[in-house]
Amino acid sequence: MTEIVMECKNLWKIYKDIVAVRDVSLQIREGEIKLIFGPSGSGKSTLLRCLAMLTTPTKGDVFLRGECLTKPGVDLNKARARIGFVFQHIYLFHHLTALGNVELALRHVLKLPKDEARKRAMSALEEVKMEKWANYYPAQLSGGQQQRVGIARALARNPDIILLDEPTSALDPELTGEVIDTLRDLAKKGTTMLIVSHEMPFAQEVADEMIFFDEGTIVETGTPEHFFTNPSTERAKKFMMRLIKRTRRE
Amino acid sequence: MEFLLRYLWDILQGFIVTVEVTLFGAFAGLALGTLLALGDLYGGRVVSILIGAYTEFFRGSPIIVQLFFFYFSIPSLLETTFDAFAVGLVVFALNSAAYQKGYIKGAIAVISEDQMMAALSLGLSKIKAIFYVILPQALRLVIPAWSNEFCSLTKSTAALLVIGVKDLTSVGLRISSWHFRYVETFLVVAIIYLAWVTVVTKIADEVYERVKIPGIEISA
């Protein structure tokens, strides 16, 4: 078995009186692609943010290559430098060009010299086929192009894992394709990824495991095959039916 | 108006004092206001309360009272004296900082927490995120408000005459009372103020246009 890259054990996130994440445990191994799906508001984004330590979990532990990130005294900046995160609403830095966005962490987190940072940023942009747009500002790019820059920004540091929070759901339907193509390329290269997504044909193609998430917790896990043919829980069955219907309509 | 030509040198001296106080006040106020805004947002509760008290004092009392306070009250408590011009510089910087803090805090709020989260997600520390992501955007957005603040600051500096600083207004008052020629003198004084404010705000507008981030503007 390959090494476990990221793991969480009995993870909880509780806001005042809302339980957003309820006792979640999961593992992602080197080169694995896991896909989380489930109704909106079920806590998927919160789970991802807890795993990236962008929000502090209330209870439970997160591990990155065996190192516990949830115990006091951990240098979270260092840990986050090894985790790539792609946001649903992209959040590119408005005042920097595409290249500037990708370069920032290479310069000021990895502390690479200017030329090397630029070279690596360009090659990350090439990976998402955005090198021609290197000197454009976010507001001058389409949503799909922005998200590809967002992906380049996340992967330029060569993180151990990339977490993607619904990378296509804020885009116009005709723009999702280019982002999905980019993710497919990453999958082929063996990038370790945990993706929240409802792009079912894509899931079927690349996911090693799918995780059905509802009301803050994992309801059912299995291969894409399992979910497309015979999910065991009633909730997953109903949700799959709706997704498949929607996909057909598109 | 020829009599004013005789006092050209005095008027110029007064104008230079006004220029010094307004530029120092507006720029030192920007620097200090930025620190206050950051302290207020990221410094925790106690810091935020202290900054609130500071802001209330400088926004809630007349500038003349503030000048008296720093020129008469504090030195008398310390049994010393302060130079009037230095007091002018300090008071206008502190006063302007109180206003500019509000503008900068507002600009940071426009940029919102998402940018901070994106920066943290890359492994940047909070301080680096502020320096490389938040401030470059906030300071661009705040230029029009700074320009406004410069106008109002320039006009308030006329209050300097109450502590005996020889600024433009104070020089004008002296000349006009020697000759009982109030109309011409203050017309000229007013035009000089207007010209100064116009020049600086035009420069600020130009800078704003040049550094503007494509697609990001504060809607009027």
CSV table of C-alpha atoms in Angstrom, one decimal:
chain,number,residue,atom,x,y,z
A,1,MET,CA,0.0,0.0,0.0
A,2,THR,CA,1.2,3.5,-0.7
A,3,GLU,CA,1.8,6.1,1.9
A,4,ILE,CA,-1.2,7.9,3.5
A,5,VAL,CA,-0.8,11.6,2.6
A,6,MET,CA,-3.7,13.1,4.5
A,7,GLU,CA,-5.9,11.7,7.2
A,8,CYS,CA,-8.5,12.9,9.6
A,9,LYS,CA,-9.8,11.1,12.7
A,10,ASN,CA,-13.1,11.7,14.4
A,11,LEU,CA,-13.2,15.3,13.1
A,12,TRP,CA,-15.9,17.7,14.4
A,13,LYS,CA,-16.7,21.3,13.6
A,14,ILE,CA,-19.4,22.9,15.7
A,15,TYR,CA,-20.5,26.5,15.3
A,16,LYS,CA,-22.5,27.7,18.3
A,17,ASP,CA,-25.5,25.4,17.8
A,18,ILE,CA,-24.8,24.1,14.3
A,19,VAL,CA,-22.8,20.9,13.8
A,20,ALA,CA,-21.2,21.4,10.4
A,21,VAL,CA,-18.9,18.4,10.5
A,22,ARG,CA,-19.8,15.3,12.6
A,23,ASP,CA,-17.3,12.7,13.5
A,24,VAL,CA,-15.6,12.3,10.1
A,25,SER,CA,-12.6,10.0,9.5
A,26,LEU,CA,-11.0,9.5,6.1
A,27,GLN,CA,-7.6,8.8,4.5
A,28,ILE,CA,-6.1,9.8,1.2
A,29,ARG,CA,-3.1,7.9,-0.1
A,30,GLU,CA,-0.4,8.9,-2.5
A,31,GLY,CA,-1.7,9.4,-6.0
A,32,GLU,CA,-5.3,8.7,-4.9
A,33,ILE,CA,-8.3,10.8,-6.1
A,34,LYS,CA,-11.3,10.9,-3.8
A,35,LEU,CA,-14.4,12.7,-4.6
A,36,ILE,CA,-16.9,14.1,-2.0
A,37,PHE,CA,-20.4,14.8,-3.1
A,38,GLY,CA,-23.7,15.5,-1.4
A,39,PRO,CA,-26.4,18.1,-0.9
A,40,SER,CA,-25.5,21.8,-0.6
A,41,GLY,CA,-25.1,22.9,3.0
A,42,SER,CA,-24.1,19.5,4.1
A,43,GLY,CA,-20.7,20.7,5.4
A,44,LYS,CA,-18.4,19.6,2.6
A,45,SER,CA,-16.7,23.0,2.3
A,46,THR,CA,-16.2,23.2,6.0
A,47,LEU,CA,-14.7,19.7,6.0
A,48,LEU,CA,-12.2,20.7,3.3
A,49,ARG,CA,-11.3,23.9,5.2
A,50,CYS,CA,-10.7,22.0,8.4
A,51,LEU,CA,-8.4,19.6,6.5
A,52,ALA,CA,-6.4,22.6,5.1
A,53,MET,CA,-6.5,24.1,8.6
A,54,LEU,CA,-8.1,27.2,7.3
A,55,THR,CA,-10.7,26.7,10.1
A,56,THR,CA,-9.8,25.1,13.3
A,57,PRO,CA,-11.7,21.8,13.9
A,58,THR,CA,-13.6,21.7,17.2
A,59,LYS,CA,-12.6,18.1,18.0
A,60,GLY,CA,-10.6,15.4,16.3
A,61,ASP,CA,-7.2,15.3,14.5
A,62,VAL,CA,-5.9,16.1,11.0
A,63,PHE,CA,-2.6,14.5,9.9
A,64,LEU,CA,-0.4,15.4,6.9
A,65,ARG,CA,2.0,12.6,6.1
A,66,GLY,CA,1.7,11.4,9.7
A,67,GLU,CA,2.3,14.7,11.3
A,68,CYS,CA,-0.6,15.9,13.5
A,69,LEU,CA,-1.7,19.4,12.5
A,70,THR,CA,-4.3,19.8,15.3
A,71,LYS,CA,-2.1,19.7,18.3
A,72,PRO,CA,-0.9,23.0,19.8
A,73,GLY,CA,2.4,24.5,18.7
A,74,VAL,CA,2.3,23.3,15.1
A,75,ASP,CA,3.5,25.8,12.5
A,76,LEU,CA,0.3,26.0,10.5
A,77,ASN,CA,1.9,28.3,7.8
A,78,LYS,CA,4.4,25.5,7.1
A,79,ALA,CA,1.7,22.9,7.0
A,80,ARG,CA,-0.5,25.0,4.7
A,81,ALA,CA,2.4,25.5,2.4
A,82,ARG,CA,2.3,21.8,1.6
A,83,ILE,CA,-1.5,21.7,0.9
A,84,GLY,CA,-3.0,23.1,-2.3
A,85,PHE,CA,-6.4,24.6,-2.0
A,86,VAL,CA,-8.8,25.6,-4.9
A,87,PHE,CA,-11.8,27.6,-3.9
A,88,GLN,CA,-15.3,27.5,-5.3
A,89,HIS,CA,-15.3,31.3,-5.8
A,90,ILE,CA,-11.6,31.2,-6.9
A,91,TYR,CA,-10.3,34.2,-4.8
A,92,LEU,CA,-7.5,35.2,-7.1
A,93,PHE,CA,-5.6,38.2,-5.8
A,94,HIS,CA,-7.1,41.1,-7.8
A,95,HIS,CA,-4.1,43.3,-7.8
A,96,LEU,CA,-1.7,40.7,-9.3
A,97,THR,CA,-1.6,39.3,-12.8
A,98,ALA,CA,-2.1,35.6,-13.4
A,99,LEU,CA,1.7,35.1,-13.2
A,100,GLY,CA,1.8,37.3,-10.0
A,101,ASN,CA,-0.8,35.1,-8.4
A,102,VAL,CA,1.1,31.9,-9.1
A,103,GLU,CA,4.5,33.5,-8.2
A,104,LEU,CA,3.5,35.0,-4.8
A,105,ALA,CA,3.9,31.9,-2.7
A,106,LEU,CA,6.9,30.7,-4.6
A,107,ARG,CA,8.7,34.0,-3.8
A,108,HIS,CA,7.4,34.5,-0.2
A,109,VAL,CA,6.7,31.1,1.1
A,110,LEU,CA,9.2,28.9,-0.6
A,111,LYS,CA,11.5,31.9,-0.9
A,112,LEU,CA,12.8,31.0,-4.3
A,113,PRO,CA,15.0,33.5,-6.2
A,114,LYS,CA,13.1,35.7,-8.6
A,115,ASP,CA,14.1,34.0,-11.9
A,116,GLU,CA,13.4,30.5,-10.5
A,117,ALA,CA,10.0,31.6,-9.1
A,118,ARG,CA,9.1,33.0,-12.5
A,119,LYS,CA,10.1,29.9,-14.3
A,120,ARG,CA,8.2,27.6,-12.0
A,121,ALA,CA,5.1,29.9,-12.1
A,122,MET,CA,5.2,29.9,-15.9
A,123,SER,CA,5.5,26.1,-16.0
A,124,ALA,CA,2.5,25.9,-13.6
A,125,LEU,CA,0.6,28.1,-16.0
A,126,GLU,CA,1.6,25.9,-18.9
A,127,GLU,CA,0.2,22.9,-17.0
A,128,VAL,CA,-3.2,24.6,-17.0
A,129,LYS,CA,-2.7,26.0,-20.5
A,130,MET,CA,-2.8,29.6,-19.3
A,131,GLU,CA,0.7,30.7,-20.2
A,132,LYS,CA,-0.6,33.0,-22.9
A,133,TRP,CA,-2.5,34.9,-20.3
A,134,ALA,CA,0.3,35.3,-17.8
A,135,ASN,CA,0.2,39.0,-17.8
A,136,TYR,CA,-3.6,39.5,-17.6
A,137,TYR,CA,-5.3,40.5,-14.4
A,138,PRO,CA,-8.0,38.3,-13.0
A,139,ALA,CA,-10.8,40.8,-13.9
A,140,GLN,CA,-9.7,40.5,-17.6
A,141,LEU,CA,-10.1,36.7,-17.6
A,142,SER,CA,-13.2,34.5,-17.9
A,143,GLY,CA,-14.4,32.5,-14.9
A,144,GLY,CA,-12.9,29.3,-16.4
A,145,GLN,CA,-9.6,30.9,-17.1
A,146,GLN,CA,-9.6,32.4,-13.6
A,147,GLN,CA,-10.2,29.0,-12.1
A,148,ARG,CA,-7.3,27.5,-14.1
A,149,VAL,CA,-5.1,30.1,-12.7
A,150,GLY,CA,-6.4,29.2,-9.3
A,151,ILE,CA,-5.4,25.6,-9.9
A,152,ALA,CA,-2.0,26.7,-11.1
A,153,ARG,CA,-1.6,28.8,-8.0
A,154,ALA,CA,-2.4,25.8,-5.8
A,155,LEU,CA,-0.1,23.3,-7.6
A,156,ALA,CA,2.9,25.5,-8.3
A,157,ARG,CA,4.4,24.8,-4.8
A,158,ASN,CA,4.2,21.0,-5.6
A,159,PRO,CA,2.0,20.4,-2.6
A,160,ASP,CA,1.5,17.0,-1.1
A,161,ILE,CA,-2.2,17.1,-1.9
A,162,ILE,CA,-4.6,19.4,-3.6
A,163,LEU,CA,-8.0,20.0,-2.0
A,164,LEU,CA,-10.6,21.4,-4.5
A,165,ASP,CA,-13.9,22.8,-3.2
A,166,GLU,CA,-16.4,22.6,-6.0
A,167,PRO,CA,-14.0,24.1,-8.6
A,168,THR,CA,-16.6,24.3,-11.3
A,169,SER,CA,-19.9,25.0,-9.6
A,170,ALA,CA,-19.5,28.8,-9.6
A,171,LEU,CA,-18.9,28.8,-13.4
A,172,ASP,CA,-21.2,29.1,-16.3
A,173,PRO,CA,-22.0,25.7,-17.7
A,174,GLU,CA,-20.0,26.3,-20.9
A,175,LEU,CA,-16.9,27.1,-18.9
A,176,THR,CA,-16.8,24.0,-16.7
A,177,GLY,CA,-15.4,21.9,-19.5
A,178,GLU,CA,-12.0,23.6,-19.7
A,179,VAL,CA,-11.6,23.3,-15.9
A,180,ILE,CA,-12.6,19.6,-15.9
A,181,ASP,CA,-10.0,19.0,-18.7
A,182,THR,CA,-7.3,20.6,-16.5
A,183,LEU,CA,-8.3,18.4,-13.6
A,184,ARG,CA,-8.3,15.3,-15.9
A,185,ASP,CA,-4.7,16.2,-16.9
A,186,LEU,CA,-3.7,16.5,-13.2
A,187,ALA,CA,-5.3,13.1,-12.5
A,188,LYS,CA,-3.3,11.5,-15.3
A,189,LYS,CA,-0.1,12.8,-13.7
A,190,GLY,CA,-1.0,11.1,-10.5
A,191,THR,CA,-1.7,14.2,-8.4
A,192,THR,CA,-3.2,13.3,-5.0
A,193,MET,CA,-6.5,15.1,-4.8
A,194,LEU,CA,-9.6,15.4,-2.7
A,195,ILE,CA,-12.3,17.0,-4.7
A,196,VAL,CA,-15.8,18.2,-3.8
A,197,SER,CA,-17.7,18.0,-7.0
A,198,HIS,CA,-21.0,17.0,-8.7
A,199,GLU,CA,-19.5,16.5,-12.1
A,200,MET,CA,-20.6,12.9,-12.4
A,201,PRO,CA,-19.0,11.8,-15.7
A,202,PHE,CA,-15.7,13.3,-14.5
A,203,ALA,CA,-16.1,11.4,-11.2
A,204,GLN,CA,-16.8,8.2,-12.9
A,205,GLU,CA,-13.7,8.6,-15.0
A,206,VAL,CA,-11.1,9.7,-12.4
A,207,ALA,CA,-12.2,8.9,-8.9
A,208,ASP,CA,-10.7,6.0,-7.0
A,209,GLU,CA,-13.4,6.4,-4.4
A,210,MET,CA,-16.5,8.5,-4.0
A,211,ILE,CA,-17.7,9.7,-0.6
A,212,PHE,CA,-21.4,10.6,-0.2
A,213,PHE,CA,-21.7,13.3,2.4
A,214,ASP,CA,-24.8,14.5,4.1
A,215,GLU,CA,-25.7,16.4,7.3
A,216,GLY,CA,-22.0,16.8,8.2
A,217,THR,CA,-20.9,13.2,7.9
A,218,ILE,CA,-19.9,10.4,5.6
A,219,VAL,CA,-23.0,8.4,4.8
A,220,GLU,CA,-21.6,6.0,2.3
A,221,THR,CA,-18.3,5.3,0.4
A,222,GLY,CA,-17.6,3.2,-2.6
A,223,THR,CA,-16.2,3.1,-6.1
A,224,PRO,CA,-17.9,5.2,-8.8
A,225,GLU,CA,-19.2,1.9,-10.2
A,226,HIS,CA,-20.9,1.1,-6.9
A,227,PHE,CA,-22.6,4.5,-6.8
A,228,PHE,CA,-23.7,4.4,-10.4
A,229,THR,CA,-25.1,0.9,-10.2
A,230,ASN,CA,-26.3,0.2,-6.7
A,231,PRO,CA,-25.8,2.6,-3.8
A,232,SER,CA,-26.8,0.9,-0.6
A,233,THR,CA,-28.3,3.8,1.4
A,234,GLU,CA,-31.7,5.2,0.5
A,235,ARG,CA,-30.3,8.8,0.7
A,236,ALA,CA,-27.4,8.1,-1.7
A,237,LYS,CA,-29.8,6.4,-4.1
A,238,LYS,CA,-32.1,9.4,-4.2
A,239,PHE,CA,-29.3,11.9,-4.6
A,240,MET,CA,-27.7,9.9,-7.4
A,241,MET,CA,-31.0,9.7,-9.2
A,242,ARG,CA,-31.3,13.5,-9.1
A,243,LEU,CA,-27.7,14.0,-10.2
A,244,ILE,CA,-28.0,11.6,-13.1
A,245,LYS,CA,-31.2,13.2,-14.3
A,246,ARG,CA,-29.6,16.7,-14.1
A,247,THR,CA,-26.5,15.5,-16.0
A,248,ARG,CA,-28.7,14.0,-18.8
A,249,ARG,CA,-30.6,17.3,-19.1
A,250,GLU,CA,-27.3,19.1,-19.6
B,1,MET,CA,-3.3,94.8,-4.9
B,2,GLU,CA,0.3,96.0,-5.5
B,3,PHE,CA,0.9,96.4,-1.7
B,4,LEU,CA,0.8,92.6,-1.5
B,5,LEU,CA,3.8,92.3,-3.7
B,6,ARG,CA,5.8,93.9,-0.9
B,7,TYR,CA,4.8,90.9,1.3
B,8,LEU,CA,5.4,88.3,-1.3
B,9,TRP,CA,8.2,86.8,0.7
B,10,ASP,CA,6.1,86.6,3.9
B,11,ILE,CA,3.2,85.1,2.0
B,12,LEU,CA,5.6,82.5,0.5
B,13,GLN,CA,6.9,81.7,4.0
B,14,GLY,CA,3.4,81.3,5.3
B,15,PHE,CA,2.5,79.1,2.3
B,16,ILE,CA,5.5,76.9,2.9
B,17,VAL,CA,4.5,76.4,6.5
B,18,THR,CA,1.0,75.4,5.3
B,19,VAL,CA,2.5,73.0,2.7
B,20,GLU,CA,4.7,71.4,5.3
B,21,VAL,CA,2.0,70.8,7.8
B,22,THR,CA,-0.5,69.5,5.3
B,23,LEU,CA,1.9,67.2,3.5
B,24,PHE,CA,3.3,65.8,6.8
B,25,GLY,CA,-0.2,65.5,8.3
B,26,ALA,CA,-1.7,63.7,5.3
B,27,PHE,CA,1.2,61.3,4.8
B,28,ALA,CA,2.1,60.6,8.5
B,29,GLY,CA,-1.7,60.3,9.0
B,30,LEU,CA,-1.8,57.7,6.3
B,31,ALA,CA,1.0,55.7,7.8
B,32,LEU,CA,-0.3,55.9,11.3
B,33,GLY,CA,-3.9,55.4,10.2
B,34,THR,CA,-2.8,52.2,8.4
B,35,LEU,CA,-1.3,50.9,11.6
B,36,LEU,CA,-4.3,51.8,13.6
B,37,ALA,CA,-6.6,50.1,11.1
B,38,LEU,CA,-4.5,46.9,11.2
B,39,GLY,CA,-4.4,47.1,15.0
B,40,ASP,CA,-8.1,47.5,15.1
B,41,LEU,CA,-8.8,44.6,12.8
B,42,TYR,CA,-6.2,42.1,13.8
B,43,GLY,CA,-4.9,43.3,17.2
B,44,GLY,CA,-7.5,41.8,19.5
B,45,ARG,CA,-10.1,43.3,21.8
B,46,VAL,CA,-7.9,45.5,24.1
B,47,VAL,CA,-6.0,47.0,21.3
B,48,SER,CA,-9.2,47.7,19.4
B,49,ILE,CA,-10.8,49.5,22.4
B,50,LEU,CA,-7.7,51.7,22.9
B,51,ILE,CA,-7.7,52.6,19.2
B,52,GLY,CA,-11.4,53.4,19.5
B,53,ALA,CA,-10.7,55.8,22.4
B,54,TYR,CA,-7.9,57.4,20.4
B,55,THR,CA,-10.2,57.9,17.4
B,56,GLU,CA,-13.1,59.3,19.4
B,57,PHE,CA,-10.8,61.9,21.0
B,58,PHE,CA,-9.4,63.2,17.7
B,59,ARG,CA,-12.7,63.0,15.8
B,60,GLY,CA,-14.8,64.2,18.7
B,61,SER,CA,-13.1,67.4,19.8
B,62,PRO,CA,-12.4,70.7,17.9
B,63,ILE,CA,-9.0,70.9,16.3
B,64,ILE,CA,-8.3,74.2,18.2
B,65,VAL,CA,-8.9,72.4,21.5
B,66,GLN,CA,-6.5,69.7,20.3
B,67,LEU,CA,-3.8,72.3,19.5
B,68,PHE,CA,-4.3,74.0,22.9
B,69,PHE,CA,-4.1,70.6,24.6
B,70,PHE,CA,-0.8,69.8,23.0
B,71,TYR,CA,0.6,73.3,23.1
B,72,PHE,CA,-0.5,74.4,26.6
B,73,SER,CA,-1.9,71.5,28.7
B,74,ILE,CA,0.7,68.8,28.2
B,75,PRO,CA,3.7,71.1,28.5
B,76,SER,CA,2.3,72.7,31.6
B,77,LEU,CA,1.8,69.2,33.2
B,78,LEU,CA,5.4,68.4,32.3
B,79,GLU,CA,6.6,71.9,33.3
B,80,THR,CA,8.2,72.5,29.9
B,81,THR,CA,7.4,74.1,26.6
B,82,PHE,CA,6.9,72.8,23.1
B,83,ASP,CA,7.7,74.4,19.7
B,84,ALA,CA,4.5,75.6,18.1
B,85,PHE,CA,5.4,74.4,14.7
B,86,ALA,CA,6.3,70.9,16.0
B,87,VAL,CA,3.0,70.8,17.9
B,88,GLY,CA,1.2,71.7,14.6
B,89,LEU,CA,2.9,68.8,12.8
B,90,VAL,CA,2.1,66.3,15.5
B,91,VAL,CA,-1.5,67.3,16.1
B,92,PHE,CA,-2.4,67.3,12.4
B,93,ALA,CA,-0.8,63.9,11.9
B,94,LEU,CA,-2.6,62.4,14.9
B,95,ASN,CA,-5.8,64.0,13.9
B,96,SER,CA,-5.6,62.9,10.3
B,97,ALA,CA,-4.7,59.4,11.4
B,98,ALA,CA,-7.9,59.1,13.3
B,99,TYR,CA,-9.9,59.9,10.1
B,100,GLN,CA,-7.8,57.9,7.8
B,101,LYS,CA,-8.0,54.8,10.0
B,102,GLY,CA,-11.7,54.7,9.2
B,103,TYR,CA,-11.1,54.9,5.5
B,104,ILE,CA,-8.5,52.2,5.5
B,105,LYS,CA,-10.5,49.9,7.6
B,106,GLY,CA,-13.4,50.4,5.2
B,107,ALA,CA,-11.2,49.6,2.2
B,108,ILE,CA,-9.9,46.5,3.9
B,109,ALA,CA,-13.5,45.4,4.5
B,110,VAL,CA,-14.2,45.8,0.8
B,111,ILE,CA,-11.3,43.4,0.0
B,112,SER,CA,-12.9,41.0,2.6
B,113,GLU,CA,-11.8,37.9,4.3
B,114,ASP,CA,-11.7,35.8,1.2
B,115,GLN,CA,-8.4,37.3,0.0
B,116,MET,CA,-6.9,36.7,3.5
B,117,MET,CA,-8.1,33.1,3.4
B,118,ALA,CA,-6.6,32.5,-0.1
B,119,ALA,CA,-3.3,34.0,1.1
B,120,LEU,CA,-3.2,31.8,4.2
B,121,SER,CA,-4.1,28.7,2.1
B,122,LEU,CA,-0.8,29.2,0.2
B,123,GLY,CA,1.2,29.1,3.5
B,124,LEU,CA,1.7,32.8,3.8
B,125,SER,CA,1.8,34.1,7.4
B,126,LYS,CA,-0.9,36.6,8.4
B,127,ILE,CA,1.7,39.4,8.4
B,128,LYS,CA,2.9,38.5,4.9
B,129,ALA,CA,-0.7,38.2,3.7
B,130,ILE,CA,-1.4,41.8,5.0
B,131,PHE,CA,1.8,43.1,3.4
B,132,TYR,CA,1.5,41.4,0.0
B,133,VAL,CA,-2.2,40.9,-0.5
B,134,ILE,CA,-4.4,43.1,1.8
B,135,LEU,CA,-2.5,46.4,1.9
B,136,PRO,CA,-1.6,46.7,-1.8
B,137,GLN,CA,-5.3,46.5,-2.6
B,138,ALA,CA,-6.5,48.6,0.4
B,139,LEU,CA,-4.1,51.5,-0.2
B,140,ARG,CA,-5.1,51.7,-3.9
B,141,LEU,CA,-8.8,51.9,-2.9
B,142,VAL,CA,-8.2,54.5,-0.3
B,143,ILE,CA,-6.6,57.1,-2.6
B,144,PRO,CA,-9.9,59.0,-3.3
B,145,ALA,CA,-10.7,59.2,0.4
B,146,TRP,CA,-7.1,60.3,1.2
B,147,SER,CA,-7.6,63.1,-1.4
B,148,ASN,CA,-10.8,64.2,0.4
B,149,GLU,CA,-9.0,64.1,3.7
B,150,PHE,CA,-6.2,66.2,2.3
B,151,CYS,CA,-8.7,68.9,1.3
B,152,SER,CA,-10.3,69.1,4.7
B,153,LEU,CA,-7.0,68.8,6.5
B,154,THR,CA,-5.5,71.7,4.5
B,155,LYS,CA,-8.4,73.9,5.5
B,156,SER,CA,-8.2,73.0,9.2
B,157,THR,CA,-4.5,74.0,9.3
B,158,ALA,CA,-5.8,77.6,9.4
B,159,ALA,CA,-6.4,76.9,13.0
B,160,LEU,CA,-2.6,76.9,13.5
B,161,LEU,CA,-2.8,80.7,14.1
B,162,VAL,CA,-4.3,80.1,17.6
B,163,ILE,CA,-0.9,78.8,18.8
B,164,GLY,CA,1.1,81.4,16.9
B,165,VAL,CA,2.4,79.3,14.0
B,166,LYS,CA,2.9,81.6,11.0
B,167,ASP,CA,1.0,79.7,8.4
B,168,LEU,CA,-0.6,81.2,5.3
B,169,THR,CA,-3.8,82.4,7.2
B,170,SER,CA,-1.8,83.9,10.0
B,171,VAL,CA,0.4,85.8,7.6
B,172,GLY,CA,-2.6,87.0,5.7
B,173,LEU,CA,-4.3,88.2,8.9
B,174,ARG,CA,-1.2,90.1,9.9
B,175,ILE,CA,-0.7,91.8,6.5
B,176,SER,CA,-4.4,92.7,6.2
B,177,SER,CA,-4.6,94.2,9.6
B,178,TRP,CA,-1.6,96.4,9.0
B,179,HIS,CA,-3.2,97.9,6.0
B,180,PHE,CA,-6.9,97.4,6.7
B,181,ARG,CA,-7.0,95.6,3.3
B,182,TYR,CA,-9.0,92.5,4.2
B,183,VAL,CA,-10.7,92.0,0.9
B,184,GLU,CA,-7.7,91.7,-1.4
B,185,THR,CA,-5.5,89.9,1.1
B,186,PHE,CA,-7.9,87.1,1.9
B,187,LEU,CA,-8.9,86.8,-1.7
B,188,VAL,CA,-5.3,86.1,-2.5
B,189,VAL,CA,-5.0,83.8,0.5
B,190,ALA,CA,-8.1,81.9,-0.5
B,191,ILE,CA,-6.8,81.5,-4.1
B,192,ILE,CA,-3.5,80.1,-2.8
B,193,TYR,CA,-5.3,77.5,-0.7
B,194,LEU,CA,-7.5,76.6,-3.6
B,195,ALA,CA,-4.5,76.2,-6.0
B,196,TRP,CA,-2.6,74.0,-3.5
B,197,VAL,CA,-5.6,71.7,-2.8
B,198,THR,CA,-6.3,71.5,-6.6
B,199,VAL,CA,-2.7,70.6,-7.4
B,200,VAL,CA,-2.5,67.8,-4.8
B,201,THR,CA,-5.9,66.3,-5.5
B,202,LYS,CA,-5.2,66.3,-9.2
B,203,ILE,CA,-2.0,64.4,-8.6
B,204,ALA,CA,-3.9,62.0,-6.3
B,205,ASP,CA,-6.5,61.4,-9.1
B,206,GLU,CA,-3.7,60.8,-11.6
B,207,VAL,CA,-2.0,58.3,-9.2
B,208,TYR,CA,-5.3,56.6,-8.6
B,209,GLU,CA,-5.9,56.1,-12.3
B,210,ARG,CA,-2.4,54.8,-12.9
B,211,VAL,CA,-2.3,52.2,-10.1
B,212,LYS,CA,-6.0,51.2,-10.5
B,213,ILE,CA,-6.5,47.4,-10.7
B,214,PRO,CA,-8.2,46.5,-13.9
B,215,GLY,CA,-11.8,45.7,-13.1
B,216,ILE,CA,-11.8,46.8,-9.5
B,217,GLU,CA,-13.2,50.1,-8.5
B,218,ILE,CA,-15.1,51.6,-5.7
B,219,SER,CA,-18.5,52.5,-7.1
B,220,ALA,CA,-19.3,56.1,-6.5
